[in-house]
mmCIF file with all atom_site columns, C-alpha atoms and ligand atoms in Angstrom:
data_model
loop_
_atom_site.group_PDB
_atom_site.id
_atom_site.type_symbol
_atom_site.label_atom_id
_atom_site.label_alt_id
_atom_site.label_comp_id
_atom_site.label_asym_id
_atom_site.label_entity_id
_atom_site.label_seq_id
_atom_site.pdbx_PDB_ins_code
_atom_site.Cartn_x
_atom_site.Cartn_y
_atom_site.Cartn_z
_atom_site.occupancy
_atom_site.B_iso_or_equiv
_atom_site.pdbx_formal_charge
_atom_site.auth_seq_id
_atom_site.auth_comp_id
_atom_site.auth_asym_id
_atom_site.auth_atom_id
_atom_site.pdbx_PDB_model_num
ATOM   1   C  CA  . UNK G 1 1   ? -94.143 -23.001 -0.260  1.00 55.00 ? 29  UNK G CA  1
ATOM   2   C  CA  . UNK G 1 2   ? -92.196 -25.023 -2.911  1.00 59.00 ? 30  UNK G CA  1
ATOM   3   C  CA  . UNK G 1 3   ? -88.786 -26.563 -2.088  1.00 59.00 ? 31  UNK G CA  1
ATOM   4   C  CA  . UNK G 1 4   ? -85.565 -24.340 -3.672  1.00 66.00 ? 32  UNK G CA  1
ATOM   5   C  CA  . UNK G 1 5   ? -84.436 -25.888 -6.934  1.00 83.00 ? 33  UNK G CA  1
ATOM   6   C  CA  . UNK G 1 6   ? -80.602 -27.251 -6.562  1.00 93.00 ? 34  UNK G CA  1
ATOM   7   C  CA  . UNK G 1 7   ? -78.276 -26.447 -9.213  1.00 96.00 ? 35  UNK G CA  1
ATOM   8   C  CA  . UNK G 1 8   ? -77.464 -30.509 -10.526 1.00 97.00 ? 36  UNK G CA  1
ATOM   9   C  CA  . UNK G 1 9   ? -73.744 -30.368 -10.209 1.00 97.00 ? 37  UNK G CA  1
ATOM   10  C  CA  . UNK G 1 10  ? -74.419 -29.897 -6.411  1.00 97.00 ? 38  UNK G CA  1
ATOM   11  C  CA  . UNK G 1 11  ? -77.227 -32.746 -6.866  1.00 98.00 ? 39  UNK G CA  1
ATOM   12  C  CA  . UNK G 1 12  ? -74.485 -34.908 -8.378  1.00 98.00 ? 40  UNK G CA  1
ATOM   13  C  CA  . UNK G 1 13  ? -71.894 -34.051 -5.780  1.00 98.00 ? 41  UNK G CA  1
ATOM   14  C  CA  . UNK G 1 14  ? -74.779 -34.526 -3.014  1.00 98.00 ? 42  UNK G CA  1
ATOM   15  C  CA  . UNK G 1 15  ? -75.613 -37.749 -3.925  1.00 98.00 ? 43  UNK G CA  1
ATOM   16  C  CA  . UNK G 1 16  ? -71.815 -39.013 -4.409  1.00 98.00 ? 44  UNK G CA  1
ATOM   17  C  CA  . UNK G 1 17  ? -71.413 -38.302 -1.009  1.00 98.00 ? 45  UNK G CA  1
ATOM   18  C  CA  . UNK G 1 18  ? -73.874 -40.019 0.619   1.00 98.00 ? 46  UNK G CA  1
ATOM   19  C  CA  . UNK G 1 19  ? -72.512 -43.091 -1.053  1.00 98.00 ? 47  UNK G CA  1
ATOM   20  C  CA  . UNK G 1 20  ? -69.240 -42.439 0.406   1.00 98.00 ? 48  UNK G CA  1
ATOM   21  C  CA  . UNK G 1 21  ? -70.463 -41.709 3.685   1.00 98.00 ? 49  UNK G CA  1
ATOM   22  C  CA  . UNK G 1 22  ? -72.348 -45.314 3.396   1.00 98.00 ? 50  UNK G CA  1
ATOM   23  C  CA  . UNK G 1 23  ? -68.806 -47.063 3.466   1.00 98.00 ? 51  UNK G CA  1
ATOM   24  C  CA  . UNK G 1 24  ? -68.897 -45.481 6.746   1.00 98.00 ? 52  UNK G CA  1
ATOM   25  C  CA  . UNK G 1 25  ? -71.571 -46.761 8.492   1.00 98.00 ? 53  UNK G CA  1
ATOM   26  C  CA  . UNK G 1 26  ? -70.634 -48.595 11.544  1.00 99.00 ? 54  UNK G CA  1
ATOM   27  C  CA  . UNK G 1 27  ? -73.897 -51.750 11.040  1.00 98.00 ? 55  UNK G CA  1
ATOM   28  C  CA  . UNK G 1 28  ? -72.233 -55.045 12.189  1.00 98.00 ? 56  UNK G CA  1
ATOM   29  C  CA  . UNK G 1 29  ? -75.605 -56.251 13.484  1.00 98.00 ? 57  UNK G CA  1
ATOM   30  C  CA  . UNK G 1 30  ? -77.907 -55.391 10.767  1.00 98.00 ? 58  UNK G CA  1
ATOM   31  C  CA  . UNK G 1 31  ? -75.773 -55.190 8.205   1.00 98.00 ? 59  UNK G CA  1
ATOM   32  C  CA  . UNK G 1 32  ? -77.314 -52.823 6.294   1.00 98.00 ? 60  UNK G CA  1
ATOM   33  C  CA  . UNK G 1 33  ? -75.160 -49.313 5.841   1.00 98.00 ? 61  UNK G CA  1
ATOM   34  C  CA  . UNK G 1 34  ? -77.211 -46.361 5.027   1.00 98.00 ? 62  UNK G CA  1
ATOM   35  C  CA  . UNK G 1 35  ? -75.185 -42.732 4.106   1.00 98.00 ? 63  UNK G CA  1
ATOM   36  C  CA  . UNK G 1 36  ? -76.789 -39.574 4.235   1.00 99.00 ? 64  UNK G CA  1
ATOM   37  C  CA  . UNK G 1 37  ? -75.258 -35.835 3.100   1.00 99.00 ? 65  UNK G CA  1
ATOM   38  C  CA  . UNK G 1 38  ? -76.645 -32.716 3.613   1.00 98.00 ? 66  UNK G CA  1
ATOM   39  C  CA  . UNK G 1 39  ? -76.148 -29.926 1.810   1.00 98.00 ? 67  UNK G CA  1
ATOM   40  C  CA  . UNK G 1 40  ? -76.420 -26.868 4.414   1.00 98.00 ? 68  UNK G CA  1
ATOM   41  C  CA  . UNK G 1 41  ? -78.387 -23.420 2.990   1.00 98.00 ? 69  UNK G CA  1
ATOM   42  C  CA  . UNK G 1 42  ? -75.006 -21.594 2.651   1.00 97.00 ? 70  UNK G CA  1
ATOM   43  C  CA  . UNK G 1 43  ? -73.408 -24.624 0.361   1.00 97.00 ? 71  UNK G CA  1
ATOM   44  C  CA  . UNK G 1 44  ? -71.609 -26.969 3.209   1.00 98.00 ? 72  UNK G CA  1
ATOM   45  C  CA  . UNK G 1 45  ? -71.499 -30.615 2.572   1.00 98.00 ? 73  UNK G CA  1
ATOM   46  C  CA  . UNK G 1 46  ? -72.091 -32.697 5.860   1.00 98.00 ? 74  UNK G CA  1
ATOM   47  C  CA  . UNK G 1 47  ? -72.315 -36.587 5.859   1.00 99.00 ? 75  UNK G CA  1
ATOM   48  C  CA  . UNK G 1 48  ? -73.530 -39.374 8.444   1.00 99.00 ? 76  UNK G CA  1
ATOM   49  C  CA  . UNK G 1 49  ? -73.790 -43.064 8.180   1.00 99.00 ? 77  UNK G CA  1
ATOM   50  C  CA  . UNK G 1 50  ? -75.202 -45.179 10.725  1.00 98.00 ? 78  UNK G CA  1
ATOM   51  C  CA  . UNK G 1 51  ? -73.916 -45.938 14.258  1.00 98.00 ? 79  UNK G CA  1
ATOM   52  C  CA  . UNK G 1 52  ? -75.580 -48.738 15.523  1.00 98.00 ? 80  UNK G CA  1
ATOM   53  C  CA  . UNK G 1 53  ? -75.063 -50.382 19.031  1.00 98.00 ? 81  UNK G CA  1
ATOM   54  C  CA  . UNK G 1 54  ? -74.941 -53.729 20.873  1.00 98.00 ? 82  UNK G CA  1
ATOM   55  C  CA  . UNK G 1 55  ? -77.778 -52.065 22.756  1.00 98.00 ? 83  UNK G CA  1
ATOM   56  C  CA  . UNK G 1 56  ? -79.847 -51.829 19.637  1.00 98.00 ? 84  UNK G CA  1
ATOM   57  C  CA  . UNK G 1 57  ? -81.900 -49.086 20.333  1.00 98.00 ? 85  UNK G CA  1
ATOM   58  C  CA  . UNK G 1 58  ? -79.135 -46.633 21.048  1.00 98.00 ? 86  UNK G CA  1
ATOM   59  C  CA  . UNK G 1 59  ? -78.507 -46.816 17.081  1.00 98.00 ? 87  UNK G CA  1
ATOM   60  C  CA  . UNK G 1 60  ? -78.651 -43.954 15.681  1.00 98.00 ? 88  UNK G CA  1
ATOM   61  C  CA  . UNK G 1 61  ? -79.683 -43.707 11.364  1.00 99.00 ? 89  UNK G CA  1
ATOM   62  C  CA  . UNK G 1 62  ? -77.544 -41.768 9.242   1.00 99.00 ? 90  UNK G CA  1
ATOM   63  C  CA  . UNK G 1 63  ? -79.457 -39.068 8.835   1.00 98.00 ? 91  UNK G CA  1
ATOM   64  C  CA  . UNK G 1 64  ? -79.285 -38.477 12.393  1.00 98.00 ? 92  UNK G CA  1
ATOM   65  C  CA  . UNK G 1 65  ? -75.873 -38.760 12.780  1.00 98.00 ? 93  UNK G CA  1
ATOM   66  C  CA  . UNK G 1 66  ? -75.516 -36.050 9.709   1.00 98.00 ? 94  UNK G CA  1
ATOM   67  C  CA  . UNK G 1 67  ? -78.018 -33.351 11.552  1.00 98.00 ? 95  UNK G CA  1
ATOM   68  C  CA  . UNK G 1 68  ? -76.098 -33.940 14.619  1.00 98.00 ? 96  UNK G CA  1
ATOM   69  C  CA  . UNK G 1 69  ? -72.669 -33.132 13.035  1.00 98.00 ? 97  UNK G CA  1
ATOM   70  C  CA  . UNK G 1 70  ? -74.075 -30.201 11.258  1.00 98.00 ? 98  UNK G CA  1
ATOM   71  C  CA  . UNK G 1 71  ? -75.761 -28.742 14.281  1.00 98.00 ? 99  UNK G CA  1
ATOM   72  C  CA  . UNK G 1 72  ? -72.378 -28.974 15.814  1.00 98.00 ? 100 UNK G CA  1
ATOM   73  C  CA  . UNK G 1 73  ? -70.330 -27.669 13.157  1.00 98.00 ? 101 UNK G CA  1
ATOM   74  C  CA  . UNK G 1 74  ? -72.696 -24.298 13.538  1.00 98.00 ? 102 UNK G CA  1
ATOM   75  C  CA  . UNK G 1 75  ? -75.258 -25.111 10.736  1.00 98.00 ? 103 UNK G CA  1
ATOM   76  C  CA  . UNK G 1 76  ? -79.168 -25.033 11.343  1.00 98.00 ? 104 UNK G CA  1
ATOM   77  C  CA  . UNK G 1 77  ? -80.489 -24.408 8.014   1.00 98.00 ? 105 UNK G CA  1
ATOM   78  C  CA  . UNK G 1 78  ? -80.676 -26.393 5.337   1.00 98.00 ? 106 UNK G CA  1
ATOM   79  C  CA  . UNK G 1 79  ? -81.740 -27.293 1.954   1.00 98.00 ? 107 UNK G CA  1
ATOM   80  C  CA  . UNK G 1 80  ? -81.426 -31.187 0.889   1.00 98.00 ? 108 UNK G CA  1
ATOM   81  C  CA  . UNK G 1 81  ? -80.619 -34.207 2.003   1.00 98.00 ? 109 UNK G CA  1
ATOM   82  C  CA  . UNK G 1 82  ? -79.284 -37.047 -0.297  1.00 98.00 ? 110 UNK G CA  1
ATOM   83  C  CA  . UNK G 1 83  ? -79.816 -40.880 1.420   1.00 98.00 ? 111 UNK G CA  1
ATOM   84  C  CA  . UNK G 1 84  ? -78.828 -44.029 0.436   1.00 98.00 ? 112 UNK G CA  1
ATOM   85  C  CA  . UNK G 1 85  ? -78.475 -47.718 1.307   1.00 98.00 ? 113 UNK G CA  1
ATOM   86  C  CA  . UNK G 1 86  ? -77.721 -51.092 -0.107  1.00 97.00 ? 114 UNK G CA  1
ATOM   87  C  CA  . UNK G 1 87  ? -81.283 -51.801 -1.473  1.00 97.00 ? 115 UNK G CA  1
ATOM   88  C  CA  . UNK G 1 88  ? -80.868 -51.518 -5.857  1.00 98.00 ? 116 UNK G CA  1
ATOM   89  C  CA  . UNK G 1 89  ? -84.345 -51.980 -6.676  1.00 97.00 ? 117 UNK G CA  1
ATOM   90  C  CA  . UNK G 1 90  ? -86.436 -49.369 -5.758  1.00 98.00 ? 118 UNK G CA  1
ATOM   91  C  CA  . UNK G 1 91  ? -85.836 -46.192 -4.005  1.00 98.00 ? 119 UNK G CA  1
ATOM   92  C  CA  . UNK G 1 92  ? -85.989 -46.262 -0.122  1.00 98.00 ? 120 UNK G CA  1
ATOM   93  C  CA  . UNK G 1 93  ? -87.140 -43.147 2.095   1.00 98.00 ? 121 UNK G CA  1
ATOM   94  C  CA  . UNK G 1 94  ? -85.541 -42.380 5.734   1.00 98.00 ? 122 UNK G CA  1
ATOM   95  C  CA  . UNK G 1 95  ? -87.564 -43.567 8.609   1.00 98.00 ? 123 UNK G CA  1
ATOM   96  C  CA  . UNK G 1 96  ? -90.114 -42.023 10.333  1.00 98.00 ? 124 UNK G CA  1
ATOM   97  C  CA  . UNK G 1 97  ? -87.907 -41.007 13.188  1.00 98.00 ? 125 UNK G CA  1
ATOM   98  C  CA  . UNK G 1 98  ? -85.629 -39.246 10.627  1.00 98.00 ? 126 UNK G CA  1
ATOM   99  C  CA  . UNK G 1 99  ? -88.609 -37.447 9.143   1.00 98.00 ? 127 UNK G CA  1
ATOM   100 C  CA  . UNK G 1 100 ? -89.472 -35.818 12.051  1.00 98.00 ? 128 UNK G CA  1
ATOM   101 C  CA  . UNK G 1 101 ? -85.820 -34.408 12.503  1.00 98.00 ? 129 UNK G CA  1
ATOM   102 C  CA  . UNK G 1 102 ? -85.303 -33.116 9.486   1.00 98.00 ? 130 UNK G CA  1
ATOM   103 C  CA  . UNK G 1 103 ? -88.952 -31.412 9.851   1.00 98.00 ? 131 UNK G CA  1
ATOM   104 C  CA  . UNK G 1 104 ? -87.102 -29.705 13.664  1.00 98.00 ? 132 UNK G CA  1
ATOM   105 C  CA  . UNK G 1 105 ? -85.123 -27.689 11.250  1.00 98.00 ? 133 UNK G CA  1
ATOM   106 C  CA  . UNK G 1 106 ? -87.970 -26.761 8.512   1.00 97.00 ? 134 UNK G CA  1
ATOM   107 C  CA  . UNK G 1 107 ? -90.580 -28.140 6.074   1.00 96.00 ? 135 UNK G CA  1
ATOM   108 C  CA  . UNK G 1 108 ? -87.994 -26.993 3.254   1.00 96.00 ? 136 UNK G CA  1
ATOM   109 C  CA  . UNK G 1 109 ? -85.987 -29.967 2.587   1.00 98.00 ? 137 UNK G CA  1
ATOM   110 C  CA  . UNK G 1 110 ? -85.437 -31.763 -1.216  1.00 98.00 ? 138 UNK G CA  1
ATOM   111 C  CA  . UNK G 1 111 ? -84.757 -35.155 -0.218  1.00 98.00 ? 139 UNK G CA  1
ATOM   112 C  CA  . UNK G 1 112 ? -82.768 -37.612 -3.153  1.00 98.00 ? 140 UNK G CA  1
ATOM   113 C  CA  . UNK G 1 113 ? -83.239 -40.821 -2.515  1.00 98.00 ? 141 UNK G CA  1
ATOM   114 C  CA  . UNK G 1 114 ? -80.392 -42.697 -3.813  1.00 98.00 ? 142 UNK G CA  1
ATOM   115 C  CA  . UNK G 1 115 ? -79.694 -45.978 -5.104  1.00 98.00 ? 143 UNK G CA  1
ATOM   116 C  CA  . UNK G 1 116 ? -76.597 -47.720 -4.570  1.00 98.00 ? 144 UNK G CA  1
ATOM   117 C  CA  . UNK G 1 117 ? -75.849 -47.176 -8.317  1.00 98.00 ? 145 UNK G CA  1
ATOM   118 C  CA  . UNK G 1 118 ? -76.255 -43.325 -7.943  1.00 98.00 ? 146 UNK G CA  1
ATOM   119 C  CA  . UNK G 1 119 ? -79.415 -43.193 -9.782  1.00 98.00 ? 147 UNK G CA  1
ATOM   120 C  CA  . UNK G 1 120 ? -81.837 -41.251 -7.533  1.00 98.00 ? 148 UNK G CA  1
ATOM   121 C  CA  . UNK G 1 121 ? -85.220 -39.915 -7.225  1.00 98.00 ? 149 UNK G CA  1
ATOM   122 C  CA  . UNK G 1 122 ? -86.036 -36.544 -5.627  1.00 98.00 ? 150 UNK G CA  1
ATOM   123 C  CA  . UNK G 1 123 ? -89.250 -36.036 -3.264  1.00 98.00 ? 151 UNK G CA  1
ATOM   124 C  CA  . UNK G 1 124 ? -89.766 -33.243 -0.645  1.00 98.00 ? 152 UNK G CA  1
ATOM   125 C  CA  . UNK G 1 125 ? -89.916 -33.483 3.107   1.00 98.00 ? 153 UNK G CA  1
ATOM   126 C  CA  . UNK G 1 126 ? -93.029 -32.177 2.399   1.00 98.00 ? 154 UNK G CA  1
ATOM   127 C  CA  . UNK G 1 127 ? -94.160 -35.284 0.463   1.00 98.00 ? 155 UNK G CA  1
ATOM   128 C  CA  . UNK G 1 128 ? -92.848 -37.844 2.794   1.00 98.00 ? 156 UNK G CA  1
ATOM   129 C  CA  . UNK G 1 129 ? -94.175 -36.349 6.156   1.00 98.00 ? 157 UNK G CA  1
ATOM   130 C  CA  . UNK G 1 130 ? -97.576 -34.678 5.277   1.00 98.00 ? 158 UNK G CA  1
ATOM   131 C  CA  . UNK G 1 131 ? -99.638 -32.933 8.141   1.00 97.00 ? 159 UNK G CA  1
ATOM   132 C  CA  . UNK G 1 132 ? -96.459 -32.623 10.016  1.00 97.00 ? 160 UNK G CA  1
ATOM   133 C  CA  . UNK G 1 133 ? -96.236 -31.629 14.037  1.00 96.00 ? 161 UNK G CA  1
ATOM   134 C  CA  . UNK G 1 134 ? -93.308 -28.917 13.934  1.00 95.00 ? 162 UNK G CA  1
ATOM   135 C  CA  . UNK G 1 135 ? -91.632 -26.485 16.264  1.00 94.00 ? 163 UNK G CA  1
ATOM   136 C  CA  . UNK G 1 136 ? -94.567 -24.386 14.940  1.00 94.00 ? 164 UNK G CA  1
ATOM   137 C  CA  . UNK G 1 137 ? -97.103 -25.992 16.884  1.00 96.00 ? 165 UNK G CA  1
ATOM   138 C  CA  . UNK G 1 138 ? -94.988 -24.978 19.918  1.00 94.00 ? 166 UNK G CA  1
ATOM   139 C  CA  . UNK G 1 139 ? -94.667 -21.372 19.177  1.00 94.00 ? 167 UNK G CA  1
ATOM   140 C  CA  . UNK G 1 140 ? -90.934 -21.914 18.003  1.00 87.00 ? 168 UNK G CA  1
ATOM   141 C  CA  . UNK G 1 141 ? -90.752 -20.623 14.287  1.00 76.00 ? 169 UNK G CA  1
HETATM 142 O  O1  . LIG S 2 .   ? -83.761 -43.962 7.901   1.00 84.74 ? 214 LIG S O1  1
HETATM 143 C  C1  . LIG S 2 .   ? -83.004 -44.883 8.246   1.00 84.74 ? 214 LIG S C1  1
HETATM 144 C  C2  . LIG S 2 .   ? -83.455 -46.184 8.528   1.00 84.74 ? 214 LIG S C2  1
HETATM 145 C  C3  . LIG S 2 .   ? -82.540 -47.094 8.993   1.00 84.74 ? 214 LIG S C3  1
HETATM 146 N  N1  . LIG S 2 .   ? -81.246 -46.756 9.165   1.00 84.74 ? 214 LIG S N1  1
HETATM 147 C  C4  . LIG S 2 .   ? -80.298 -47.714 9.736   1.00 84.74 ? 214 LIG S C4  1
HETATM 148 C  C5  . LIG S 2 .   ? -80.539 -47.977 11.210  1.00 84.74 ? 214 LIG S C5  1
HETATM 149 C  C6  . LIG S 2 .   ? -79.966 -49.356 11.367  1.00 84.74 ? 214 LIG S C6  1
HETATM 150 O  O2  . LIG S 2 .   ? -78.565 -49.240 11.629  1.00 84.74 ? 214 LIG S O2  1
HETATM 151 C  C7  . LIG S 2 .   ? -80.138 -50.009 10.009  1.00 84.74 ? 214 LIG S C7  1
HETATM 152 C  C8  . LIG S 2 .   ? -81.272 -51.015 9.955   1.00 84.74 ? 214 LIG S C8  1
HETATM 153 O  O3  . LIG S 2 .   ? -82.454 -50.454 10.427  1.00 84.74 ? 214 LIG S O3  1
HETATM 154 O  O4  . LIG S 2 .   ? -80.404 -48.955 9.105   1.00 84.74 ? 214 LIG S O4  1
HETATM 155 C  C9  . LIG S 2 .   ? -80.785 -45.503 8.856   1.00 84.74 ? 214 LIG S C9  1
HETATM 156 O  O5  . LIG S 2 .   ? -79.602 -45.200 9.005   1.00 84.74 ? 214 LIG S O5  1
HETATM 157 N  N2  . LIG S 2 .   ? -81.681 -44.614 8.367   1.00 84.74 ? 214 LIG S N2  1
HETATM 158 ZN ZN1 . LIG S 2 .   ? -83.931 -43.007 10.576  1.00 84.74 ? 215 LIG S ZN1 1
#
C-alpha cells in the first residue's frame, strides 16, 4: 500500500519543526544535533532531538525521543516523520535502530529528510527499511 499524500503546508510546518526541535538536542559529546517531528494520523505535531549520555550507549536519537513522547501523550498512529541534522550536503536518513521503531507502529510512514537549510527530500519507511521484521511476524497487527 502507498504512503498517504500530506497536504504541503503541513509538509512545510513538519519540516520547520524538526529544525527547531534540533536546537534542542542535548549532543555535548558528539556534537552533532539531530531534530525529528512527527506528525500524528489525527494532525498532532510531536518533536524529539537527541539525548545523549556520558554513558554513550544510553543515547537515545531523536526520533526516538519523538515516538516516546508521542506514545506518552496517547498517540500510536502516525503518518510522517520530518528529520534533520547539521549535515548541508546531501540528505541523511535515521539510523537503523530508528527504522525499526518507526516500522513498531506501521509500514505507513512518509519520511522528509531535511537539510539544515529546510530543503528536503521525501522517501517512505517503506523505501528505507525493505523486507522489514514487524509486529506482524509476531501475530500483533
Ligand atoms: O538516526 C539518528 C542517528 C543519530 N542520531 C544522534 C545520536 C547521537 O546523539 C548523534 C551521533 O550519532 O546523532 C540521531 O538522533 N538519530
Ligand atoms: Zn536513530
Amino acid at each position: 500500500m502507498a504512503a498517504p499524500a500530506i497536504d504541503l503546508i503541513r509538509v512545510k510546518e513538519l519540516v520547520a519543526k524538526c529544525l527547531e526541535a534540533r536546537k534542542m538536542a542535548y549532543c555535548p559529546y558528539s556534537q552533532f544535533p539531530v531534530g525529528a517531528a512527527i506528525l500524528t494520523a489525527d494532525g498532532a505535531i510531536i518533536t524529539g532531538c537527541n539525548v545523549e549520555n556520558a554513558s554513550y550507549g544510553l543515547t537515545v536519537c531523536a526520533e526516538r525521543t519523538a515516538i516516546q513522547r508521542a506514545v506518552v501523550e496517547g498517540h500510536r498512529s502516525f503518518t510522517a516523520i520530518a528529520v534533520t541534522c547539521d549535515i548541508k550536503d546531501h540528505f541523511v536518513g535515521p539510523c537503523g535502530a530508528c527504522r525499526q521503531v518507526l516500522m513498531e507502529f506501521g509500514g505507513q510512514w512518509v519520511v522528509y529528510l531535511t537539510k539544515p537549510d529546510g530543503s528536503y527530500r521525501e522517501t517512505s519507511l517503506e523505501e528505507l527499511l525493505p523486507l522489514p521484521f514487524s509486529p506482524r511476524h509476531l501475530g500483533k497487527d
